[in-house]
GROMACS .gro file of C-alpha atoms in nm:
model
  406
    1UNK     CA    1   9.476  23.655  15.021
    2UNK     CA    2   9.626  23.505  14.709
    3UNK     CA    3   9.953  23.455  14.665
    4UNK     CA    4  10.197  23.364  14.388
    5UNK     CA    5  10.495  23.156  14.507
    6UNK     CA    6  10.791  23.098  14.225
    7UNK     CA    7  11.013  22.800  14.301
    8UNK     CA    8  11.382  22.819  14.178
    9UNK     CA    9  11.534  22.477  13.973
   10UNK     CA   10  11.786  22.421  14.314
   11UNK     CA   11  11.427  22.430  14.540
   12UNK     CA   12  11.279  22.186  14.310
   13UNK     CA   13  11.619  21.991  14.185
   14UNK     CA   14  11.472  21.625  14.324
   15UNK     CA   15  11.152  21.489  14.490
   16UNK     CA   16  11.297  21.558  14.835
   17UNK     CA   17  11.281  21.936  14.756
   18UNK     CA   18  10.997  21.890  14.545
   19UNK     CA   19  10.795  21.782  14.910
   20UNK     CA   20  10.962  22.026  15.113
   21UNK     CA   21  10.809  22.333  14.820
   22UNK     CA   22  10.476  22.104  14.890
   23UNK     CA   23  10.553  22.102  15.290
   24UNK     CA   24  10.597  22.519  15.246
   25UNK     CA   25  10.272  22.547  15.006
   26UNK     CA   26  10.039  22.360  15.264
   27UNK     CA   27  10.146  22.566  15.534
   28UNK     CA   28  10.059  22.892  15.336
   29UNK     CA   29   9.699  22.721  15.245
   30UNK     CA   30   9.632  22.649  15.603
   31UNK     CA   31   9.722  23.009  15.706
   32UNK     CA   32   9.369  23.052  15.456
   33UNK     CA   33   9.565  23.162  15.161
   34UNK     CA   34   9.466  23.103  14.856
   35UNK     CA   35   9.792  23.004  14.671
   36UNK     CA   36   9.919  22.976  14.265
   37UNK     CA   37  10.295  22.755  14.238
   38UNK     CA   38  10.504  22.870  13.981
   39UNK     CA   39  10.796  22.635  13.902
   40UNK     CA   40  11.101  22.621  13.686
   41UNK     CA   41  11.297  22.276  13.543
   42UNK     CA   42  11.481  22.042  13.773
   43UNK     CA   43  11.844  22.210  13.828
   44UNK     CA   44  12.064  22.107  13.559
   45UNK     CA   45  11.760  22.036  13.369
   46UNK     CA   46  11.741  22.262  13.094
   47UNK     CA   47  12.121  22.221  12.984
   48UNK     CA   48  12.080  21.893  12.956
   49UNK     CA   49  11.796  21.928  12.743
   50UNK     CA   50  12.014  22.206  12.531
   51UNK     CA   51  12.281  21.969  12.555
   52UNK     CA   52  12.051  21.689  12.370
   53UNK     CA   53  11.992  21.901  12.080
   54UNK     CA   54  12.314  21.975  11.992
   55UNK     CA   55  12.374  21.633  11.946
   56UNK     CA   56  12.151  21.626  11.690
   57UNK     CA   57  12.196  21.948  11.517
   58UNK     CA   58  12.457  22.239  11.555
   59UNK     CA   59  12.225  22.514  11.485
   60UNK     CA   60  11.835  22.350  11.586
   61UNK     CA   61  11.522  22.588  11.489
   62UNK     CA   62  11.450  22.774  11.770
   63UNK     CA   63  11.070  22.641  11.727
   64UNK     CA   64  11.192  22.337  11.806
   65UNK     CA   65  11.370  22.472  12.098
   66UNK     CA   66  11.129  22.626  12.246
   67UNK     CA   67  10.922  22.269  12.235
   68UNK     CA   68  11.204  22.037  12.395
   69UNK     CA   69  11.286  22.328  12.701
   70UNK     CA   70  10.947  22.361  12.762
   71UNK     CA   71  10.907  22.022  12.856
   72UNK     CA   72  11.163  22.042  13.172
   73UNK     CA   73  10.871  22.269  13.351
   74UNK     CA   74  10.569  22.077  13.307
   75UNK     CA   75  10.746  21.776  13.434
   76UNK     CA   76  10.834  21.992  13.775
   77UNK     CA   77  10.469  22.117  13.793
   78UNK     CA   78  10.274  21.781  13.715
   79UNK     CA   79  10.556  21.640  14.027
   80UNK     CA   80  10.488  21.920  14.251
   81UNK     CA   81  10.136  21.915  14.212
   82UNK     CA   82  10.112  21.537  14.288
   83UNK     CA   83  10.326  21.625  14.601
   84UNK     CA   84  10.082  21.875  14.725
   85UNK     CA   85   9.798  21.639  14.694
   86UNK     CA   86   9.995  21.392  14.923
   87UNK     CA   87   9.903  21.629  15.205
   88UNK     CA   88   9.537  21.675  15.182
   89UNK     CA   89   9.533  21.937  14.943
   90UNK     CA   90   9.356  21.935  14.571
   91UNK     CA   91   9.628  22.039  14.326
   92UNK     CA   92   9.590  22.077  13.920
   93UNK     CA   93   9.904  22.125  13.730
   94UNK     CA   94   9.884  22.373  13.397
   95UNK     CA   95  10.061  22.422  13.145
   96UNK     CA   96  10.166  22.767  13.013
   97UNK     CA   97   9.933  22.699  12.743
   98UNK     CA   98   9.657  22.583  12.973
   99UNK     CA   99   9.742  22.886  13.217
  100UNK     CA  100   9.666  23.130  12.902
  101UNK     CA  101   9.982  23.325  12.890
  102UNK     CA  102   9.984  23.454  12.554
  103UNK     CA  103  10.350  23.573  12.374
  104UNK     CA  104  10.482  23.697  12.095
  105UNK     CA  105  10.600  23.495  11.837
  106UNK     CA  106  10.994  23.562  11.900
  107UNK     CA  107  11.133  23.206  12.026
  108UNK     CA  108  11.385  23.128  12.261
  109UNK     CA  109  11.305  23.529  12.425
  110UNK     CA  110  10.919  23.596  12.358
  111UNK     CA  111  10.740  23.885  12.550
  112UNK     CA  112  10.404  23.773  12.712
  113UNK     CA  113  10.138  23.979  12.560
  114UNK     CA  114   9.855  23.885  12.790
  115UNK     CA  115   9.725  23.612  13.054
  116UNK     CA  116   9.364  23.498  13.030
  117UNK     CA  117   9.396  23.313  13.349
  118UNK     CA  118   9.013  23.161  13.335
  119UNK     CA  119   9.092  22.825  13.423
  120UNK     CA  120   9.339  22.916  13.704
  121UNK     CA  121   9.078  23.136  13.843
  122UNK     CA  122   8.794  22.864  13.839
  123UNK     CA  123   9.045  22.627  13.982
  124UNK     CA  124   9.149  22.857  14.280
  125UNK     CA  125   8.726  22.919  14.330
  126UNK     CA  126   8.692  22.555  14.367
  127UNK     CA  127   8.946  22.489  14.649
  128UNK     CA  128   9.277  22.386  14.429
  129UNK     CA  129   9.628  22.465  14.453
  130UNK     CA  130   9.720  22.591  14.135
  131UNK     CA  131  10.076  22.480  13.984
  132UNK     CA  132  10.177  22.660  13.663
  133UNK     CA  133  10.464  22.540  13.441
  134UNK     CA  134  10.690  22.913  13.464
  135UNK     CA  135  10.895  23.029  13.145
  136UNK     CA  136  10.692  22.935  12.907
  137UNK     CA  137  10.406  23.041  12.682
  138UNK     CA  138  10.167  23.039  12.358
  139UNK     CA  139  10.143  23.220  12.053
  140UNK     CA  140   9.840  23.330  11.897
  141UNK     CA  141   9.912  23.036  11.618
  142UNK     CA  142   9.960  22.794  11.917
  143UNK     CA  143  10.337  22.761  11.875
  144UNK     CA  144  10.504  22.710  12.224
  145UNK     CA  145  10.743  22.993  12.337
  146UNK     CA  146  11.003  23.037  12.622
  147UNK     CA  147  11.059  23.352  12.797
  148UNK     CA  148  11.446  23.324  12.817
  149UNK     CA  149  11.656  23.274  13.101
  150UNK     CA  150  11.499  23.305  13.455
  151UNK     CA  151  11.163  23.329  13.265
  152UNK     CA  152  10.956  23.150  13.581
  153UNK     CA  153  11.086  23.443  13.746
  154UNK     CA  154  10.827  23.678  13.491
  155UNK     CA  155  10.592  23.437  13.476
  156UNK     CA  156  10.522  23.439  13.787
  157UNK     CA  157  10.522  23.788  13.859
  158UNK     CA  158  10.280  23.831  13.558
  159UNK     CA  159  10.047  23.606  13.695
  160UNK     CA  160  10.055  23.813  14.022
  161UNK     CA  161   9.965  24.048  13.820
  162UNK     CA  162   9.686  23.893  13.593
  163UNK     CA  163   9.526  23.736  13.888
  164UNK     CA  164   9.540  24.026  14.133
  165UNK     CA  165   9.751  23.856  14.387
  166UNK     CA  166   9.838  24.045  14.681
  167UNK     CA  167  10.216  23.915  14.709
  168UNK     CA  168  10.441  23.722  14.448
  169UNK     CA  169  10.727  23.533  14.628
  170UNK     CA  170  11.033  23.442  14.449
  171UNK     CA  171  11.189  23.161  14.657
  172UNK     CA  172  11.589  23.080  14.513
  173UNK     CA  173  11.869  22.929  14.730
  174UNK     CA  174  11.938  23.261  14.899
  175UNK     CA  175  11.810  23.482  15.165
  176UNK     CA  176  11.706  23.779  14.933
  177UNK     CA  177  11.933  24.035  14.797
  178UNK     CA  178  12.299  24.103  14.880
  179UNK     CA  179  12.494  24.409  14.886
  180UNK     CA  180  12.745  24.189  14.677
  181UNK     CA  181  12.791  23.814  14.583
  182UNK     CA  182  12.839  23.646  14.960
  183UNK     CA  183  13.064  23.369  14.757
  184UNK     CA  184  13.275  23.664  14.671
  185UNK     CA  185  13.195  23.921  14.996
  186UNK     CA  186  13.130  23.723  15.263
  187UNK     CA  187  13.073  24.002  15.501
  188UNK     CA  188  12.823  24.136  15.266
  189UNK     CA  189  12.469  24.199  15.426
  190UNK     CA  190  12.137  24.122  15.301
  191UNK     CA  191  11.895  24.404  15.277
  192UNK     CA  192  11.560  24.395  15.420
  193UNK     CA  193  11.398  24.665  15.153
  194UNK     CA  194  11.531  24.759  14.806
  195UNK     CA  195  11.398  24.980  14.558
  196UNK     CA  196  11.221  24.873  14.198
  197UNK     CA  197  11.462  25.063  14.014
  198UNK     CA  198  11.771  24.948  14.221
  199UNK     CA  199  11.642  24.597  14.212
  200UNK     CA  200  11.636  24.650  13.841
  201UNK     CA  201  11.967  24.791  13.764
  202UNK     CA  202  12.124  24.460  13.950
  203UNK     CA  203  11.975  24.249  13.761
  204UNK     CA  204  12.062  24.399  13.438
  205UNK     CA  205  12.410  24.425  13.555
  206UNK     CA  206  12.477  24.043  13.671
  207UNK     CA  207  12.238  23.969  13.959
  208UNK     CA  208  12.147  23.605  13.952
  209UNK     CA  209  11.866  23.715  14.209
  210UNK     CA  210  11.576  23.836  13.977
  211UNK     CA  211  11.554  23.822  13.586
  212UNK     CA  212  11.566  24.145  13.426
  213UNK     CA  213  11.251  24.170  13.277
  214UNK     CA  214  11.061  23.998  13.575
  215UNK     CA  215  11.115  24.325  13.816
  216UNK     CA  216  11.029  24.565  13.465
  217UNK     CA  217  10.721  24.372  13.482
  218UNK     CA  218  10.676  24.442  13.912
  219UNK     CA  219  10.778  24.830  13.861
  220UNK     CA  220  10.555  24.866  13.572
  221UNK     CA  221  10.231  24.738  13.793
  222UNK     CA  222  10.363  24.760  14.129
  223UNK     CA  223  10.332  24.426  14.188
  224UNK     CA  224  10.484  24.349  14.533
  225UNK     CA  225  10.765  24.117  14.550
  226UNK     CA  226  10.931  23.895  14.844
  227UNK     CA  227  11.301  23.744  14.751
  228UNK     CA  228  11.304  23.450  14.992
  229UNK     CA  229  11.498  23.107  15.059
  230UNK     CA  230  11.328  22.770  15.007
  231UNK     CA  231  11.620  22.601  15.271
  232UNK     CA  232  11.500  22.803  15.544
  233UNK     CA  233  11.259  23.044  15.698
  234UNK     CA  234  11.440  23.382  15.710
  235UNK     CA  235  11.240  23.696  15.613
  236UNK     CA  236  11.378  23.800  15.244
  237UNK     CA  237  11.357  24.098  15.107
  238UNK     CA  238  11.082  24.317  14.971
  239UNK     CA  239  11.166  24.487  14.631
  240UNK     CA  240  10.896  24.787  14.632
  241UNK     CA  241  10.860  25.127  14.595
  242UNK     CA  242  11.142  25.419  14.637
  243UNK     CA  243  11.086  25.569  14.955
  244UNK     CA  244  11.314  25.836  15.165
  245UNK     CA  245  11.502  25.587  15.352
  246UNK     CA  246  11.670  25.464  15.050
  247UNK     CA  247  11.802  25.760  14.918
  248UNK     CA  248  12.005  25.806  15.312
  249UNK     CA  249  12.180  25.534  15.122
  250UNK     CA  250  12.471  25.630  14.869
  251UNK     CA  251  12.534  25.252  14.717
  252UNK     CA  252  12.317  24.969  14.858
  253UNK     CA  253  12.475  24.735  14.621
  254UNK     CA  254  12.796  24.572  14.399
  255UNK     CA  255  12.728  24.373  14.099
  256UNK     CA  256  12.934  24.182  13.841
  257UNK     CA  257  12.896  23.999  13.492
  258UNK     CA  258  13.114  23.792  13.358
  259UNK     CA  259  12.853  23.687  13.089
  260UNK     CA  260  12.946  23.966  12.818
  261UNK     CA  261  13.177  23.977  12.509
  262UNK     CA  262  13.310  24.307  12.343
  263UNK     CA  263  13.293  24.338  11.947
  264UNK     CA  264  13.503  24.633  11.798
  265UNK     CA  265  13.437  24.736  11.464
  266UNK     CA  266  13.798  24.888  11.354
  267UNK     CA  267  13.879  25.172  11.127
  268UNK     CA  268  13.449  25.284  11.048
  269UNK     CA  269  13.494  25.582  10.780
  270UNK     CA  270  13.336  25.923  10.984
  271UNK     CA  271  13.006  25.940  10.879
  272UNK     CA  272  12.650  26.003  10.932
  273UNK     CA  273  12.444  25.697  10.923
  274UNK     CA  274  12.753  25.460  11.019
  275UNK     CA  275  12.614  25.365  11.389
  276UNK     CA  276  12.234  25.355  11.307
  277UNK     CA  277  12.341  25.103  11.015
  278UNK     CA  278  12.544  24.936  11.211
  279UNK     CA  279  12.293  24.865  11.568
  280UNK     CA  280  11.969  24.830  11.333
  281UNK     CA  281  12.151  24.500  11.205
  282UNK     CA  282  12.216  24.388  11.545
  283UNK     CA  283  11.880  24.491  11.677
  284UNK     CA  284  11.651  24.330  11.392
  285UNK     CA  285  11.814  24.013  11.545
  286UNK     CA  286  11.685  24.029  11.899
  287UNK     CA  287  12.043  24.128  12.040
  288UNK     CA  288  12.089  24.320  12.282
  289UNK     CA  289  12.326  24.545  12.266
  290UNK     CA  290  12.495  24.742  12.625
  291UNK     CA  291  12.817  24.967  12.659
  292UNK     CA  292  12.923  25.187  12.364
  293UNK     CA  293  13.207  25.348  12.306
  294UNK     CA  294  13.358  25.514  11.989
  295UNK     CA  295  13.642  25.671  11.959
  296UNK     CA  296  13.795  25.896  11.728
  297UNK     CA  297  14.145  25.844  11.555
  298UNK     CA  298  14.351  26.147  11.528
  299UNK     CA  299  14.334  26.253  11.147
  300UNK     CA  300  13.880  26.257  11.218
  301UNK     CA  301  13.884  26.033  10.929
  302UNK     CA  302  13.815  25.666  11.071
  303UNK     CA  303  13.659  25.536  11.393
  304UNK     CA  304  13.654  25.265  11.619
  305UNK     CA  305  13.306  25.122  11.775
  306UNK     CA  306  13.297  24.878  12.031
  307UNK     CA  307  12.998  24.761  12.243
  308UNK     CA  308  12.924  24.472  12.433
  309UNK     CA  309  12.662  24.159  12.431
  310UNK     CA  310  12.576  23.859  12.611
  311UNK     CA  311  12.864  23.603  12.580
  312UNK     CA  312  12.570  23.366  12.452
  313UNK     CA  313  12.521  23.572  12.197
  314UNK     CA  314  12.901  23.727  12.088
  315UNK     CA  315  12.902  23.406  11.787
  316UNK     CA  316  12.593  23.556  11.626
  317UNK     CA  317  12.659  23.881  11.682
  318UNK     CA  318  13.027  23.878  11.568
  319UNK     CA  319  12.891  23.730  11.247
  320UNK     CA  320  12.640  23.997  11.163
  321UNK     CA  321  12.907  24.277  11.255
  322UNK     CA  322  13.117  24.125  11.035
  323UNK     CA  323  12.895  24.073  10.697
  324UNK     CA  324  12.760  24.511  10.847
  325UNK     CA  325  13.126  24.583  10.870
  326UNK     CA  326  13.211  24.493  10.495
  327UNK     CA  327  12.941  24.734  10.350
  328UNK     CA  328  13.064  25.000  10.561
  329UNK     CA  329  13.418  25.004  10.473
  330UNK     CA  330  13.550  24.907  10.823
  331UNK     CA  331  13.907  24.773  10.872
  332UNK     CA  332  13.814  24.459  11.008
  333UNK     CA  333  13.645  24.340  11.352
  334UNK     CA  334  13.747  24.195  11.634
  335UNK     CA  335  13.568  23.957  11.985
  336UNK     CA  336  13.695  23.985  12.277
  337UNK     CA  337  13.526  23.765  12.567
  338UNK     CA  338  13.792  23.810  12.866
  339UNK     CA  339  13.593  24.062  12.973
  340UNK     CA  340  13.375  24.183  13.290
  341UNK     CA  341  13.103  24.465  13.378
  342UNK     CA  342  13.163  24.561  13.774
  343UNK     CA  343  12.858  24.822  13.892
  344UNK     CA  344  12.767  25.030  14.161
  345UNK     CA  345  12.375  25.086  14.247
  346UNK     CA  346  12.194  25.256  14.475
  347UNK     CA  347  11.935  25.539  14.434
  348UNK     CA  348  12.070  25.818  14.676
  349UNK     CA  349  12.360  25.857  14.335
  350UNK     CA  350  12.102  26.135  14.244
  351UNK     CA  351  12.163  26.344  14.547
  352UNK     CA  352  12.542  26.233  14.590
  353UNK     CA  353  12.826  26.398  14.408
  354UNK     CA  354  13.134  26.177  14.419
  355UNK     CA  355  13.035  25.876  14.361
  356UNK     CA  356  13.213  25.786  14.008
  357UNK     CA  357  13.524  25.944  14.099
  358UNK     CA  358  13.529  25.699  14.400
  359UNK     CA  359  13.474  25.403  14.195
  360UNK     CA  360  13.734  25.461  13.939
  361UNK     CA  361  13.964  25.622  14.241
  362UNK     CA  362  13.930  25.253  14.406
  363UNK     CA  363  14.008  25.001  14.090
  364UNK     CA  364  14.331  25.288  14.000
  365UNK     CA  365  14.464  25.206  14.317
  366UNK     CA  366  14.460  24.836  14.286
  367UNK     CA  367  14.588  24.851  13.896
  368UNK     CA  368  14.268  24.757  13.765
  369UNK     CA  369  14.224  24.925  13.387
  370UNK     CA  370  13.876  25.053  13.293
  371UNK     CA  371  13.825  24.981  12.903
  372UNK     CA  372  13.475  25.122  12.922
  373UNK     CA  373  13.189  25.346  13.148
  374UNK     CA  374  12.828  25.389  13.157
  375UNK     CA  375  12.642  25.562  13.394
  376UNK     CA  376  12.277  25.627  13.496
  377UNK     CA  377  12.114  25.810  13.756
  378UNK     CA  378  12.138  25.568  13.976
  379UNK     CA  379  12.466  25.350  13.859
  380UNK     CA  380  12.818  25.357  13.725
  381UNK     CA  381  12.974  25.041  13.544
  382UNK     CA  382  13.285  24.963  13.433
  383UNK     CA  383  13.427  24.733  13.197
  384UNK     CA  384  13.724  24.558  13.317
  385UNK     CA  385  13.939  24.217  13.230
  386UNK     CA  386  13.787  23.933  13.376
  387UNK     CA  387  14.086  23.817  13.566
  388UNK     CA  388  14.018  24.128  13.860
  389UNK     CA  389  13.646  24.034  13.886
  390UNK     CA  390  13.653  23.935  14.242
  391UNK     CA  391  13.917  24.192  14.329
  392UNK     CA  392  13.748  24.457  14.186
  393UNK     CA  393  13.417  24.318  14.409
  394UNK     CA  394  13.540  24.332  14.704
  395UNK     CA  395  13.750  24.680  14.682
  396UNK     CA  396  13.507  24.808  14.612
  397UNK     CA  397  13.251  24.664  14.858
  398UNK     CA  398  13.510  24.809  15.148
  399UNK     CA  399  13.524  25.120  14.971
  400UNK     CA  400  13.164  25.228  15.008
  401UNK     CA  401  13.153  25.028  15.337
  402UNK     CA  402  12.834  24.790  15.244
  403UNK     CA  403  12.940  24.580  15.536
  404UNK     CA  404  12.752  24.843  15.731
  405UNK     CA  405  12.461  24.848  15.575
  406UNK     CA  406  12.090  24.755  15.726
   0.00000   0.00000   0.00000
């Protein structure tokens, strides 16, 4: 069958690991596979390249951007595929552009629109290992694009997808998925099966494992996916379908981000309109926006907003609140970046009672303050101070036993 293998920037950090991804990529041919490479930058590769432009220029054009980072790729793919040849294989490297995944035109984040995939296709026909640049793309106008952090990640499981591939493995420096962080759990056990919409809500919430929109992108099609480690052969696991097993399962996981900033608007006047002005401003720029909270001060004349962002995008974002805030009459506005989302997953929530007032039972009892909540159907978050990340983990992990699970 075809498959789609995704190689990680540690799996590919330096030629030695770029011939052991070759050494894992024969074996899957000679098993009569027919097999596309998808490969992210050299570790380290991309902030260095970040780190080059703001040499030059404090704010660079994100065109631009999107040009220089997409450069760190192609030199990983044109490597690997010159590795794979060194073992009897026929290898072409491609570009995104030469691949045919089409984006939209918003840089440093674009959406893929469509893949055309001909060449690949006539490529794999003819006996060659295909090697794709990941994370990057085309416009319409031929600009170059970048899908954002972990964007080989969604390249790769788009091209499952385009190409009809019967299983897209993402291989990283870990096993597969983790009930919590084993730097911060280290009793924490790796699950064999977890569902799309679990898998999902981890990696919104702080999940190095899978980009975000990667395992959108597997729900939405089904695509099948395998988390796996390039450093060894260990079965990974398979992010799939819900099925009844899971929901036996209260919480099948613990995740934390550390990577978000809080903006409170102070003192908003109490009135229609205020909070669609305000998010419109902050959504026309391509942030997203998580947590909200307002609350109301005591005379119902004035309110106070406060959400969170990325911490890579708090600057930006505290700078539009600030120009919204003045037109709306606010007292002033205020970042706050010591700050940390801890979260609770796991799909059997829905047929669980309990569950929250567990959570916030456990961080009361160890003194840790909750400045904010959201919940879905199938998590609770919290927003916490930084400093009780790890505490907050691992109470929490003990709490709903995870050390037990499968």
């Amino acid at each position: 069958m075809l498959i789609v293998q995704k190689y990680g920037g540690t799996s590919v950090a330096n030629v030695e690991r770029m011939k052991a991804v070759a050494e894992r990529v024969s074996k899957t041919v000679k098993q009569g596979n027919k097999v596309v490479v998808v490969v992210s930058a050299m570790a380290g590769e991309t902030d260095k390249l970040i780190n080059l432009a703001h040499q030059i220029s404090s704010n660079p054009r994100e065109r631009e951007m999107d040009l220089l980072l997409s450069s760190g790729e192609r030199v990983t793919s044109a490597l690997t595929a010159m590795a794979i040849e060194e073992l009897g294989h026929k290898a072409v490297a491609l570009t995104g552009r030469q691949m045919g995944i089409f984006t939209d035109a918003v840089h440093t984040k674009a959406k893929i629109e469509r893949i055309a995939g001909e060449r690949a296709k006539r490529a794999l026909d003819e006996g060659y290992v295909v090697v794709v640049a990941g994370f990057q793309g085309i416009t319409e106008s031929e600009d170059v694009t970048t899908l954002g952090r972990g964007g080989s990640d969604l390249s790769a499981v788009a091209i499952a997808h385009a190409l009809n591939a019967g299983l897209c493995e993402i291989y990283t420096d870990v096993d597969g998925v983790y009930t919590a962080d084993p730097r911060i759990v280290p009793d924490s056990k790796k699950l064999d099966k977890i569902s799309y919409e679990e898998m999902l809500e981890l990696a919104s919430l702080g999940s190095k494992v899978l980009q975000t929109r990667s395992v959108e992108f597997a729900m939405k099609y089904s695509v099948p996916v395998v988390v796996r480690s390039s450093f060894n052969d260990n079965p990974g696991t398979l992010v799939t379908k819900e099925d009844e097993d899971m929901e036996k399962v209260v919480v099948s996981g613990i995740a934390h981000d550390v990577n978000q900033a809080k903006i409170t608007v102070m003192g908003v006047p109490d009135k229609p309109g205020i909070a669609a002005r305000l998010f419109k401003g902050i959504a026309d720029a391509n942030i997203v926006v998580d947590m909200i909270v307002q609350s109301m001060s005591s005379d119902g004349k004035a309110t106070d907003i406060s959400f969170t962002v990325p911490k890579t995008d708090s600057k930006k974002a505290l700078k539009l609140t600030e120009d919204i805030a003045k037109g709306l009459e606010a007292r002033g506005v205020d970042l706050r970046e010591d700050i940390a989302k801890i979260s609770i997953v796991g799909v059997g929530m829905r047929t669980h009672s309990g569950v929250a007032a567990q959570m916030f039972d456990t961080l009361a009892k160890h003194s840790i303050n909750i400045m904010a909540i959201s919940t879905s159907e199938i998590k609770v978050s919290c927003l916490i101070e930084a400093k009780y990340t790890e505490l907050a983990v691992r109470v929490l992990h003990d709490a709903f036993e995870l050390e037990k699970a499968a």
